[in-house]
CSV table of C-alpha atoms in Angstrom, one decimal:
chain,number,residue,atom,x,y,z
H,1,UNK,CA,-39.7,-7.3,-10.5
H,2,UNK,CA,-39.3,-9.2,-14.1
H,3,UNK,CA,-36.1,-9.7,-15.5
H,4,UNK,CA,-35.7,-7.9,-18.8
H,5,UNK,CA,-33.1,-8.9,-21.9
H,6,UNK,CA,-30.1,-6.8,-22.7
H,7,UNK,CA,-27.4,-7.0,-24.4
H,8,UNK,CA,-23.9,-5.3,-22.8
H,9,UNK,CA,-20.4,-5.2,-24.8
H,10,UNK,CA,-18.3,-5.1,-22.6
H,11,UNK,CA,-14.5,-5.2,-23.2
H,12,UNK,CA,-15.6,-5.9,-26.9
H,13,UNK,CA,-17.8,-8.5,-26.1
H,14,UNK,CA,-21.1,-8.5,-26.4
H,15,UNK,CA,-23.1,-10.3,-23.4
H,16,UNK,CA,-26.8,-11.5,-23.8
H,17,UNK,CA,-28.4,-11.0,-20.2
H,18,UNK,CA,-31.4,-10.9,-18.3
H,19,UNK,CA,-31.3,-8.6,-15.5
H,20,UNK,CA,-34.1,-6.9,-13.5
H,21,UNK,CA,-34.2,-3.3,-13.7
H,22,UNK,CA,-33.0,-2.2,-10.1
H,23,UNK,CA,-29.4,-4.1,-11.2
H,24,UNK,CA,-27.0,-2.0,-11.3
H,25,UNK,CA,-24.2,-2.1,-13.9
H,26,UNK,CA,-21.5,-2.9,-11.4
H,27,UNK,CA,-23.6,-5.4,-9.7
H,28,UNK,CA,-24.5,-6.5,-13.7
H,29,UNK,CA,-20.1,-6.6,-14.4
H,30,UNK,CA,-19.2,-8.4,-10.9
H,31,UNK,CA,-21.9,-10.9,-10.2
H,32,UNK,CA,-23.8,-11.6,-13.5
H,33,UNK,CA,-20.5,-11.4,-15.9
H,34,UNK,CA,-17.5,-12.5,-13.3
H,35,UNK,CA,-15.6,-9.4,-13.9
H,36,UNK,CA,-14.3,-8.5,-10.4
H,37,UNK,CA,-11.8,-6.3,-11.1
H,38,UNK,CA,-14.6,-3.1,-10.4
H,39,UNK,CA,-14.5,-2.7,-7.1
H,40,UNK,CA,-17.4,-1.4,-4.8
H,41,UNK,CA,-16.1,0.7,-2.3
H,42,UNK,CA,-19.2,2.4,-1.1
H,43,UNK,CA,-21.8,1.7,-3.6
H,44,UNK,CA,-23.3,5.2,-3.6
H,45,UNK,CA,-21.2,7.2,-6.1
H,46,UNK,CA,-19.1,8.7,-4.1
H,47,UNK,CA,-15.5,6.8,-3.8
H,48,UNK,CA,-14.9,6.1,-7.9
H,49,UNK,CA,-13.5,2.5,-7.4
H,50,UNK,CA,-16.3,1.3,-9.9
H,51,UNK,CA,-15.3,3.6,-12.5
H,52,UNK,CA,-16.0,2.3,-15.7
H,53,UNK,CA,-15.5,3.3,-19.3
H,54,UNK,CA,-18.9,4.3,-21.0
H,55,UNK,CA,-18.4,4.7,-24.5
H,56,UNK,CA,-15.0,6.1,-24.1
H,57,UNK,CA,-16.5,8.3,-21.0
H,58,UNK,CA,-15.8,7.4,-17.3
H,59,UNK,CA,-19.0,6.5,-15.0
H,60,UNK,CA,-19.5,5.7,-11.5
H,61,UNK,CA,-21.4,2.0,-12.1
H,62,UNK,CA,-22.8,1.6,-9.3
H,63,UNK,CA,-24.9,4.2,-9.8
H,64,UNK,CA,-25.6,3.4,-13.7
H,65,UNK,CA,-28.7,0.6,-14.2
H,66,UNK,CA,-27.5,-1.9,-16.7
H,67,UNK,CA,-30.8,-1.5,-18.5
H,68,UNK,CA,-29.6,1.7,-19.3
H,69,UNK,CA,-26.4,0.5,-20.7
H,70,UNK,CA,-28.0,-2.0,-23.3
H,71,UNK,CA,-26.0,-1.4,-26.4
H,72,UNK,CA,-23.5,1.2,-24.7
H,73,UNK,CA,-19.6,0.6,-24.9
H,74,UNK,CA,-18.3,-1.0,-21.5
H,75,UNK,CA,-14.6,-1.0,-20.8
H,76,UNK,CA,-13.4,-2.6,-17.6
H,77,UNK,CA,-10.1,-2.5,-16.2
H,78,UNK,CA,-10.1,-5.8,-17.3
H,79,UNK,CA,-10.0,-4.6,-21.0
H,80,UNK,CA,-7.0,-3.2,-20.5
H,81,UNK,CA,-3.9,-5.1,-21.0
H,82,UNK,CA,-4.0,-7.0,-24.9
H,83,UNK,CA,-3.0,-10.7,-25.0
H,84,UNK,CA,-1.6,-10.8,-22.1
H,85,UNK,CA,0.5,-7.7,-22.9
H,86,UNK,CA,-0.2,-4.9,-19.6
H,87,UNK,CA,-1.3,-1.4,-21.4
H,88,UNK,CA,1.1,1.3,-21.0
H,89,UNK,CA,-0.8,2.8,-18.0
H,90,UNK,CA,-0.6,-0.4,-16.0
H,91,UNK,CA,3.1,-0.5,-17.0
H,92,UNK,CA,3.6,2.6,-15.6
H,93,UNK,CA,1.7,1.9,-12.4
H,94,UNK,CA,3.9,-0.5,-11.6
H,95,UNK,CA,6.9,1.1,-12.3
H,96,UNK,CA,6.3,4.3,-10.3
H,97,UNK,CA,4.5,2.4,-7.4
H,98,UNK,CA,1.3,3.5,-7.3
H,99,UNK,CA,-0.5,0.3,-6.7
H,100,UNK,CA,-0.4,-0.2,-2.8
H,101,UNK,CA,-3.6,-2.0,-1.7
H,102,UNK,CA,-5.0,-1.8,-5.2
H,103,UNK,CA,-8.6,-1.6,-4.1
H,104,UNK,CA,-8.7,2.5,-6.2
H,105,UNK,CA,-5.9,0.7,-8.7
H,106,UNK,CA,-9.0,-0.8,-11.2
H,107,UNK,CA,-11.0,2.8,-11.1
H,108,UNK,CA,-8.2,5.1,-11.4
H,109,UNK,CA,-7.1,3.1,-14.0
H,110,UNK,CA,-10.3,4.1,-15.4
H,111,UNK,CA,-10.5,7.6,-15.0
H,112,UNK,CA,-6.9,8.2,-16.3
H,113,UNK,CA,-7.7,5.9,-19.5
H,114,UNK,CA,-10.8,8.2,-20.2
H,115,UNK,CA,-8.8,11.4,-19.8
H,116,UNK,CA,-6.0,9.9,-22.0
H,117,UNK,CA,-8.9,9.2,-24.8
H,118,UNK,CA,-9.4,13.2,-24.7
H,119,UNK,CA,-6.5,14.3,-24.0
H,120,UNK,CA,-3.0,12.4,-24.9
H,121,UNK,CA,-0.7,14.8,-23.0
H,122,UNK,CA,-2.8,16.4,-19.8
H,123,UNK,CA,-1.2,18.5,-17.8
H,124,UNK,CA,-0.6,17.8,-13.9
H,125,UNK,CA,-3.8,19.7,-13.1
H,126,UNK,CA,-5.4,18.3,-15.7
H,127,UNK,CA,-4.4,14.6,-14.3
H,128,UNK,CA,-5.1,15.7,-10.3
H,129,UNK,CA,-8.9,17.1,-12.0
H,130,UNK,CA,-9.4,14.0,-14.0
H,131,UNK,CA,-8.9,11.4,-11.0
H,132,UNK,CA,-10.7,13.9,-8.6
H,133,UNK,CA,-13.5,11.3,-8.1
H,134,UNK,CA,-11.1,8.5,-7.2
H,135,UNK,CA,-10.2,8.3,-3.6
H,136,UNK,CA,-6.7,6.8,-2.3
H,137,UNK,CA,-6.0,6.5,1.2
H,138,UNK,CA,-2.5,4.4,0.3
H,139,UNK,CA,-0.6,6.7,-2.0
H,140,UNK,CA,-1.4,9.9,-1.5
H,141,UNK,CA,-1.5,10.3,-5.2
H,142,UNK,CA,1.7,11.3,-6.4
H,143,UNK,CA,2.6,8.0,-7.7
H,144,UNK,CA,-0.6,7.7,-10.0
H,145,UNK,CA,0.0,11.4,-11.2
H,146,UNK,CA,3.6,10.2,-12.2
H,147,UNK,CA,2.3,7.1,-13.8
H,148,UNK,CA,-0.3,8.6,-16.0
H,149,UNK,CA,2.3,11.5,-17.2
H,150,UNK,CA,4.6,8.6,-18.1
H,151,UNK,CA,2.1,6.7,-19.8
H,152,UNK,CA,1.0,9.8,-21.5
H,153,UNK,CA,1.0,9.6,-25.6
H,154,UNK,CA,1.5,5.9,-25.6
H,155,UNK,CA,-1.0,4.0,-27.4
B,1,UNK,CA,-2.9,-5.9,1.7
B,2,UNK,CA,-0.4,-3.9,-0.5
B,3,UNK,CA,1.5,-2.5,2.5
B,4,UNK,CA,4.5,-4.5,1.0
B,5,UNK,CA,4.9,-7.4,3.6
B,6,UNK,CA,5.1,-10.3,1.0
B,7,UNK,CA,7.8,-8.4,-0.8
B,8,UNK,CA,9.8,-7.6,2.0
B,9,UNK,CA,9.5,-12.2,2.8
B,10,UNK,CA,10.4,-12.7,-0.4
B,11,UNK,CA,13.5,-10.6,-0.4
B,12,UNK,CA,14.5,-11.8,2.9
B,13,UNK,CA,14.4,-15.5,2.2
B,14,UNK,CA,15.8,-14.8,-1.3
B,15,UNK,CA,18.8,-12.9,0.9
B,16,UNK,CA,19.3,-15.9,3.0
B,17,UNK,CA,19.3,-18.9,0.4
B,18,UNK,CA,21.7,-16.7,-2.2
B,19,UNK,CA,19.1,-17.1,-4.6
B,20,UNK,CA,17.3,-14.3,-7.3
B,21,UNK,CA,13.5,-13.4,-5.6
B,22,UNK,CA,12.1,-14.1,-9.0
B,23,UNK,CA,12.9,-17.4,-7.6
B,24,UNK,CA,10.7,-17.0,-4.5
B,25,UNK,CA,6.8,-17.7,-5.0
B,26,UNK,CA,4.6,-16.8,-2.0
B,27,UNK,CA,0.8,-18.4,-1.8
B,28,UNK,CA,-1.8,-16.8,-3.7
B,29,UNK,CA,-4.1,-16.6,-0.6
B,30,UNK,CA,-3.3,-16.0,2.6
B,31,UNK,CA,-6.3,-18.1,5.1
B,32,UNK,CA,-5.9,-18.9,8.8
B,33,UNK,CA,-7.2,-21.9,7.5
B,34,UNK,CA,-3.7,-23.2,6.3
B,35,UNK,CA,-0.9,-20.4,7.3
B,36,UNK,CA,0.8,-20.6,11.1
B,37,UNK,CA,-0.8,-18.2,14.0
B,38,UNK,CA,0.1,-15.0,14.4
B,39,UNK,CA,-1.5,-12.2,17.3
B,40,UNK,CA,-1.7,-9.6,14.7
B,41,UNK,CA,-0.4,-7.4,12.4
B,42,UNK,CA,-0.1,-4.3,14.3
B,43,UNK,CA,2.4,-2.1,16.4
B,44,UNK,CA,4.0,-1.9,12.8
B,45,UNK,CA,6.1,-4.8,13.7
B,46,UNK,CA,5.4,-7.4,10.8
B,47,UNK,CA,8.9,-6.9,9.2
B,48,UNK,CA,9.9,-7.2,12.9
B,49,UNK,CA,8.8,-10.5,14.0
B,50,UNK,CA,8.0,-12.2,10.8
B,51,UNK,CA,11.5,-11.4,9.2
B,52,UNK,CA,13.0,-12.8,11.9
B,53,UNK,CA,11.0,-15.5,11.8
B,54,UNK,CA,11.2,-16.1,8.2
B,55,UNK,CA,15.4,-16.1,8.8
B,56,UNK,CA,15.1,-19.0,11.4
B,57,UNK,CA,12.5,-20.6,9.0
B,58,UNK,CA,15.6,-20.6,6.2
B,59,UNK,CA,18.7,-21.1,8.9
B,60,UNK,CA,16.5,-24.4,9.4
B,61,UNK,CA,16.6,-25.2,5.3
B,62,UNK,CA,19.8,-24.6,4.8
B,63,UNK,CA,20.7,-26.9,7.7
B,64,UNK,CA,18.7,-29.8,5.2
B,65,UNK,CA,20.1,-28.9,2.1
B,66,UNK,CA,23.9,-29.5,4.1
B,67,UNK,CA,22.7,-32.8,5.3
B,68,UNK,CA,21.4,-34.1,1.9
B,69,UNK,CA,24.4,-32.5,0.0
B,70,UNK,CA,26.6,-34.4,2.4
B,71,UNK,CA,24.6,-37.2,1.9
B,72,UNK,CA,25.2,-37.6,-1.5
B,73,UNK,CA,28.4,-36.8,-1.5
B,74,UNK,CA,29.1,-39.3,1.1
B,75,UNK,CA,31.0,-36.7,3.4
B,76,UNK,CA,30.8,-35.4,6.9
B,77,UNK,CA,28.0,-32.8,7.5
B,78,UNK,CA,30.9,-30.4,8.9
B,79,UNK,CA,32.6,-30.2,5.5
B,80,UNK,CA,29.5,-28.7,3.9
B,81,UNK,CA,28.9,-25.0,3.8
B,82,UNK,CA,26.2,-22.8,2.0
B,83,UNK,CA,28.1,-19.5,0.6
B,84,UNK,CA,26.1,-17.0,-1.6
B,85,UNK,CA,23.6,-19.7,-2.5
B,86,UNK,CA,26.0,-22.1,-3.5
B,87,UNK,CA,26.5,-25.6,-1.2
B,88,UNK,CA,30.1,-26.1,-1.5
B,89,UNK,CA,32.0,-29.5,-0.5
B,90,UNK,CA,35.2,-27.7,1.7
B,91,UNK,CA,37.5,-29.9,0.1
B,92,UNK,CA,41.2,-29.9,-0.8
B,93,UNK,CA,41.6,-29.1,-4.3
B,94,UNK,CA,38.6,-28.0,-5.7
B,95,UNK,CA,35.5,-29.4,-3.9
B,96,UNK,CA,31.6,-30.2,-5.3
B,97,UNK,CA,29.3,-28.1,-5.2
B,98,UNK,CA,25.4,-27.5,-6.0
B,99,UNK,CA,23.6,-24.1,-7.0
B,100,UNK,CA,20.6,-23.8,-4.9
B,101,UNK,CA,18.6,-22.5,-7.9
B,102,UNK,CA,19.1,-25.8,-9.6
B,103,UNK,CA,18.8,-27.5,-6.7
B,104,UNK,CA,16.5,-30.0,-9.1
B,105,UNK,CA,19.2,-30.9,-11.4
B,106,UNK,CA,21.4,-31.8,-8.3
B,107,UNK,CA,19.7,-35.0,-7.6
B,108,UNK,CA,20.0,-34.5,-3.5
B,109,UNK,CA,16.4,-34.0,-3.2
B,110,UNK,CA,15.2,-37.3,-5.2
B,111,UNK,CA,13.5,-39.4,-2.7
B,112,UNK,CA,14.2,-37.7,0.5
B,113,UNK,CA,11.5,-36.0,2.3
B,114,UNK,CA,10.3,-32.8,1.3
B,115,UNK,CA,12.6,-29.8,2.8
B,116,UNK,CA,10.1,-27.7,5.0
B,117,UNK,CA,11.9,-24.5,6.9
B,118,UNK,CA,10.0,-24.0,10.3
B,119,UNK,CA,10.9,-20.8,12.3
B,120,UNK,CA,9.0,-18.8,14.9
B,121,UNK,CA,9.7,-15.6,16.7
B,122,UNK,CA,7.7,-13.9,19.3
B,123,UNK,CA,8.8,-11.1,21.9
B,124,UNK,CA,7.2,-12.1,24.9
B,125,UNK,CA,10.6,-13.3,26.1
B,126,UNK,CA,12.0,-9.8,25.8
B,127,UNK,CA,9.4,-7.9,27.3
B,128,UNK,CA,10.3,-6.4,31.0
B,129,UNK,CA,7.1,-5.5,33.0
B,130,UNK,CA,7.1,-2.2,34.5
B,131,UNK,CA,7.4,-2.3,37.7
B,132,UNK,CA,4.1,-1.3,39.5
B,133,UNK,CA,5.2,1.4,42.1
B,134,UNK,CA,7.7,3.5,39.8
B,135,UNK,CA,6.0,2.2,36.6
B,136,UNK,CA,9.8,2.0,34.9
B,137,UNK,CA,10.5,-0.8,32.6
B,138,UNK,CA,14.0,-1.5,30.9
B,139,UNK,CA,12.3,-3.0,27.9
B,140,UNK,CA,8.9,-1.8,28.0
B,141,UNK,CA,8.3,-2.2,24.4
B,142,UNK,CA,10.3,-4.2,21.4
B,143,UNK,CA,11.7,-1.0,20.0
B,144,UNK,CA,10.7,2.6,19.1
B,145,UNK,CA,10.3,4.1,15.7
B,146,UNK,CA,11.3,7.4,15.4
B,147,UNK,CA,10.5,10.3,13.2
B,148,UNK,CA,10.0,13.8,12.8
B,149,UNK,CA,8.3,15.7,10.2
B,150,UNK,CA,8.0,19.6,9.0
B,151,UNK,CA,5.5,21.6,6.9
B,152,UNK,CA,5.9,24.8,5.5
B,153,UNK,CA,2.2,26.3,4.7
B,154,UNK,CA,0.6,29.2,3.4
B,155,UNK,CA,-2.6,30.7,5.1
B,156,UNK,CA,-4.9,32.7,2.9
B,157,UNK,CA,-5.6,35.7,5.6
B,158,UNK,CA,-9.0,36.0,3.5
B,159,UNK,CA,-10.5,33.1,3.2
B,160,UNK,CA,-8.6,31.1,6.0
B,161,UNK,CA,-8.1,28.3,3.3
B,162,UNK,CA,-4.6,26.6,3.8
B,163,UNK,CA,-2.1,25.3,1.3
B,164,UNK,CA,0.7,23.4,2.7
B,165,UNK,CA,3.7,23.9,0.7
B,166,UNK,CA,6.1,21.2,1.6
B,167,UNK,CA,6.3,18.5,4.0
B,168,UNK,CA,9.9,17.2,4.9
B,169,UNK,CA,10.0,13.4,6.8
B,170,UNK,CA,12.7,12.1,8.2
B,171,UNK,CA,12.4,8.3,9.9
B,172,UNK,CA,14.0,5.8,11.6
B,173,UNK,CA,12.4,2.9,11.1
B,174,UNK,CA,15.9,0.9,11.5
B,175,UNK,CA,17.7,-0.9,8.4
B,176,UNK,CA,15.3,0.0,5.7
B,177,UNK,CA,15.1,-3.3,3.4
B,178,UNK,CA,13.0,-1.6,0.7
B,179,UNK,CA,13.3,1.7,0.1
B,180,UNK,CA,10.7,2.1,-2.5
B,181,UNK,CA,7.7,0.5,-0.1
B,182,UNK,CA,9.4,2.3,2.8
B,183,UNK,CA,9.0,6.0,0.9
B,184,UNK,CA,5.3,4.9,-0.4
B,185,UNK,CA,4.1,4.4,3.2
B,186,UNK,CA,5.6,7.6,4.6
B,187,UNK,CA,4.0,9.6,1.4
B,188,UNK,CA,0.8,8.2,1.4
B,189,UNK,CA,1.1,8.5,5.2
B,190,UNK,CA,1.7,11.9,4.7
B,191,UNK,CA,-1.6,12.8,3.0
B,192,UNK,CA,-3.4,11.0,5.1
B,193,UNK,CA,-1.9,13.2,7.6
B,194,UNK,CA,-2.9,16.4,6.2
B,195,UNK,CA,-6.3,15.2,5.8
B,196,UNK,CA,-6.4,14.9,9.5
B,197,UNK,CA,-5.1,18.3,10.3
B,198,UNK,CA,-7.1,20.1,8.0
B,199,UNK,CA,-10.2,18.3,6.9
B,200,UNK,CA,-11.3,15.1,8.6
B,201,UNK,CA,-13.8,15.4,10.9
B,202,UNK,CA,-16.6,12.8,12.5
B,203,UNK,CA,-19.6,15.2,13.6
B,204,UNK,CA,-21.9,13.6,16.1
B,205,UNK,CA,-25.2,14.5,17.5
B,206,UNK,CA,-26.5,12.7,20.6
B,207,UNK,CA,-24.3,9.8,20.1
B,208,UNK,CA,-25.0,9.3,16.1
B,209,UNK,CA,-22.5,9.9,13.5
B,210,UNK,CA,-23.7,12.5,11.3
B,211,UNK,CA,-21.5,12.4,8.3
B,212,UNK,CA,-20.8,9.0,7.9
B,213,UNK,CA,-20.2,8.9,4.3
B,214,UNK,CA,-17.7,10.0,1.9
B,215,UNK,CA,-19.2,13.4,0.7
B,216,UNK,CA,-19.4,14.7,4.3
B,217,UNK,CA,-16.2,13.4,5.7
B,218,UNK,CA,-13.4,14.5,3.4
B,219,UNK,CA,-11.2,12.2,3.1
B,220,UNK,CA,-8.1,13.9,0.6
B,221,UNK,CA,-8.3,14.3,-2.9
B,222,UNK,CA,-5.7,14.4,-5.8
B,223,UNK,CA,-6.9,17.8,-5.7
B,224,UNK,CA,-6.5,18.8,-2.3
B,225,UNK,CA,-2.1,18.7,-1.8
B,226,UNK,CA,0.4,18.4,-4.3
B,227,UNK,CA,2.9,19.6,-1.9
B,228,UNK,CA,6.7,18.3,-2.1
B,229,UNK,CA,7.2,15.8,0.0
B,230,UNK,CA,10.9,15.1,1.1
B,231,UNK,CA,11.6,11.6,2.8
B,232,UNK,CA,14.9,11.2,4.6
B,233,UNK,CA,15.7,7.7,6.0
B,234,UNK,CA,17.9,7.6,9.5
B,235,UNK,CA,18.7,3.8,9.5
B,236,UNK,CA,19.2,3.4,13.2
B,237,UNK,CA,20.0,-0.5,12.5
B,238,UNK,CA,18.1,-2.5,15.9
B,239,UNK,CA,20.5,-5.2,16.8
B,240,UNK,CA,17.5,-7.6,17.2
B,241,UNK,CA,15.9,-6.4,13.6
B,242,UNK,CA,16.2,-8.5,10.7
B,243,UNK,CA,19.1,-7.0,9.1
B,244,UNK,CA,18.4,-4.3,11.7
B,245,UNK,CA,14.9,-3.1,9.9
B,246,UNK,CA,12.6,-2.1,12.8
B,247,UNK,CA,9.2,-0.5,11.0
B,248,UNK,CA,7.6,2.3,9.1
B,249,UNK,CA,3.4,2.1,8.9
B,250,UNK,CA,2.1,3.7,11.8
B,251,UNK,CA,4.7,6.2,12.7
B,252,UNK,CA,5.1,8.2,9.6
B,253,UNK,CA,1.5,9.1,10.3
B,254,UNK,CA,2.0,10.2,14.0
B,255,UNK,CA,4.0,13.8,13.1
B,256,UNK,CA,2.1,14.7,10.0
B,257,UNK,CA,-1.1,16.7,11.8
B,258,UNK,CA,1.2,18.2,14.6
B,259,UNK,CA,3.2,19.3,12.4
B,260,UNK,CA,0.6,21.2,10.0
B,261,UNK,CA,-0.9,22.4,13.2
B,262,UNK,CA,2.2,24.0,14.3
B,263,UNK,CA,3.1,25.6,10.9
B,264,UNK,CA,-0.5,27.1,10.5
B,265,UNK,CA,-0.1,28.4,14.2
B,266,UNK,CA,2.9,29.6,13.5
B,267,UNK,CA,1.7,31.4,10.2
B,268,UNK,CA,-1.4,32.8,11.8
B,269,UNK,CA,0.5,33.6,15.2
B,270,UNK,CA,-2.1,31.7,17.1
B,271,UNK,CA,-1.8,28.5,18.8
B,272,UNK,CA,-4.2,26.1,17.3
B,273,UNK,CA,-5.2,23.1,19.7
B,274,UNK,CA,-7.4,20.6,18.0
B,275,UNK,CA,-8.1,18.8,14.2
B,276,UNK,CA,-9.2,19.6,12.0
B,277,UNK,CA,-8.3,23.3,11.4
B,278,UNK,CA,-10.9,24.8,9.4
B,279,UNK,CA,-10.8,27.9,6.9
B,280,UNK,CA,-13.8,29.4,9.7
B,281,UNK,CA,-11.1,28.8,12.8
B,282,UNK,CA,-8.7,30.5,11.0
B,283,UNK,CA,-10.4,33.8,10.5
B,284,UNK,CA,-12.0,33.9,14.2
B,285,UNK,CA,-8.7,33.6,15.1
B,286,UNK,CA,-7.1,36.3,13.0
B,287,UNK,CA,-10.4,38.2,14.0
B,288,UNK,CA,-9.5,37.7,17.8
B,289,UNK,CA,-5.7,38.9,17.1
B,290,UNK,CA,-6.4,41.3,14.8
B,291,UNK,CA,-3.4,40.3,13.3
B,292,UNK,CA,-2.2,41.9,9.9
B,293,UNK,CA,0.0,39.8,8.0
B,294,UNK,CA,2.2,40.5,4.5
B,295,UNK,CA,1.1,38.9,1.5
């Protein structure tokens, strides 16, 4: 298979690539752009740890092809926190203890920063609904529903 | 691997030195290439043997830090004593003394050897064989955890779909040193728990596993239980503990399925002997009973 060029922003960066068309866009954040905080936890769409940001919208990358996401707007969990500064969810995290073995940490992050971009104040169901896709088998979820209602409104 | 081990070290040596655990950094990486043996982390017992451990490993720096101080203050070692993090001079009047968080500014340490702590603890010493005809050991084990858990539940007589309503924990897993990482285990435990009573399930067919995947074997949800969850600590402190803490990981799981077995038997007024219980059991067995219940 030939490589073909793309471009990817990603965290507001715009990445010139060449990438054959069976890479997938986790595959295309972890290995080709050293961003390893996406996590592949079964590589078939079904766990949510590579949740990414798609133009504001949360995907499962590993089943999104890179080629598909030339020109799209990528944000990783790594485009979270500003100058060094953690982002309010993160904070929150933290503070409630919901980051155990932080392998679902990076994709819940994810899922709760696209519902937040819909929908500043969800609801508890609309939290539980919106992290659905994002197995835990540490927290038993409480924690992360506490977090995101804390972080809820901020920035 | 997030179950809170490293934070539990730091506090411990930070208890024994004096000192703040901000002041406490612990290796980035933990490799077998560099770090001392252990059997494994298992039997819940890492607070256990490596606390203790990790105490020795101090009792052995502080012992260095009393021979340098008394070093440089050219006294006998026996009229040097560390008290909450401080290495005092027991002196008439008012005696020297060194902060163990500026420990650098002290000078003791300029050109000596490095301090290492070394400690090591293993239980092989206090385990008693059972005896082979009566099979009765006075120390079988290093300790028991104990712990016993409730669930309140509500069967839907229609559907045989199951919410479970609360689930009250109550453990002794000894002196608790962290009561934060100590509740997230038992919670998280917890659903994990109710995901064996009521949904997990490995289906096999002539010796292949059929739903290996995460679709097919359902692992919880956010969605599935947002019941309360009550955690009540019995601190049981174990003599031989470090500060008494015995262990948490594996035992808050133990009661969780039993538990929501017994509350859903007891609901649909059925005893209920395997896991998963699913929505189909259910209704075969209120079929069988024909039993009528109020909404």
């Amino acid at each position: 298979m030939e490589n073909r060029e793309i471009f990817l922003k990603v965290n507001g960066e715009i990445y010139r690539m060449s990438v054959p068309d069976n890479r997938t866009l986790l595959q295309a954040i972890r290995d080709d752009l050293g961003l390893t905080g996406t996590k592949e936890g079964c590589g078939v769409g079904e766990c949510g740890a590579c949740t990414v940001l798609v133009d504001g919208h949360p995907v499962n990358s590993c089943l999104a092809l890179a080629v598909e996401m030339d020109g799209r707007d990528i944000t990783t969990v790594e485009g979270l926190a500003k100058d060094g500064v953690l982002h309010p969810l993160q904070q929150a995290f933290m503070e409630e203890g919901a980051v155990q073995c932080g392998f679902c940490t990076p994709g819940m992050l994810m899922s709760a920063q696209g519902l937040l971009n819909k929908n500043p104040f969800p609801t508890e169901d609309e939290i539980r609904k919106a992290i659905e896709g994002n197995l835990c088998r540490c927290t038993g979820y409480d924690p992360i529903v506490r977090a995101v209602q804390k972080s809820s409104g901020k920035r | 691997m997030g179950q809170g081990s490293q934070t539990v070290a730091a506090q411990i040596v930070a208890e024994e030195l004096g000192i703040s655990i901000e002041k406490i950094s612990l290796p980035p990486v933990v490799d077998t290439t560099f770090t001392p043996f252990d059997k494994t982390t298992t039997s819940s017992r890492l607070t256990f043997q490596m606390g203790n451990a990790l105490i020795l490993a101090v009792k052995d720096i502080r012992a260095q830090l009393k021979k340098l101080a008394a070093k440089k203050w050219k006294v006998a070692e026996d009229v040097v004593e560390i008290r909450s993090g401080t290495i005092v001079e027991m002196a008439e009047g008012v005696g020297r003394s060194i902060d163990i968080e500026r420990i650098g500014e002290s000078g003791i340490l300029k050109e000596q050897p490095p301090i290492i702590g070394h400690g090591s603890f293993s239980t092989a010493d206090v385990y008693v064989e059972p005896n082979l005809e009566t099979r009765q050991s006075s120390r079988p084990t290093t300790f028991w955890i104990y712990g016993a858990q409730a669930a309140e539940v509500e069967v839907d007589p229609e559907t045989g779909t199951v919410e479970v309503l609360k689930v009250a924990a109550a453990h002794d897993c000894g002196k608790v040193l962290n009561i934060e990482t100590c509740r997230q285990q038992i919670e998280g435990a917890i659903v994990m728990g109710l995901g064996h009573a009521l949904r997990e399930e490995m289906i096999f067919d002539r010796g292949r596993t059929m739903n290996a995947n995460l679709i097919d074997y359902k692992v919880p949800t956010s969605m599935d239980f947002s019941s309360e969850k009550t955690t009540t600590f019995v601190e049981a402190v174990h003599r031989e503990g470090p500060y008494g803490a015995k262990g948490v990981g594996e035992t808050a799981l133990a009661p969780t399925a039993a538990a929501i077995g017994s509350a859903v038997s007891n609901a649909v007024g059925a005893q209920f002997k395997s896991i998963p219980i699913k929505p189909d059991q259910i209704l075969a067995m209120i079929e069988k009973g024909k039993i009528v219940h109020d909404v």
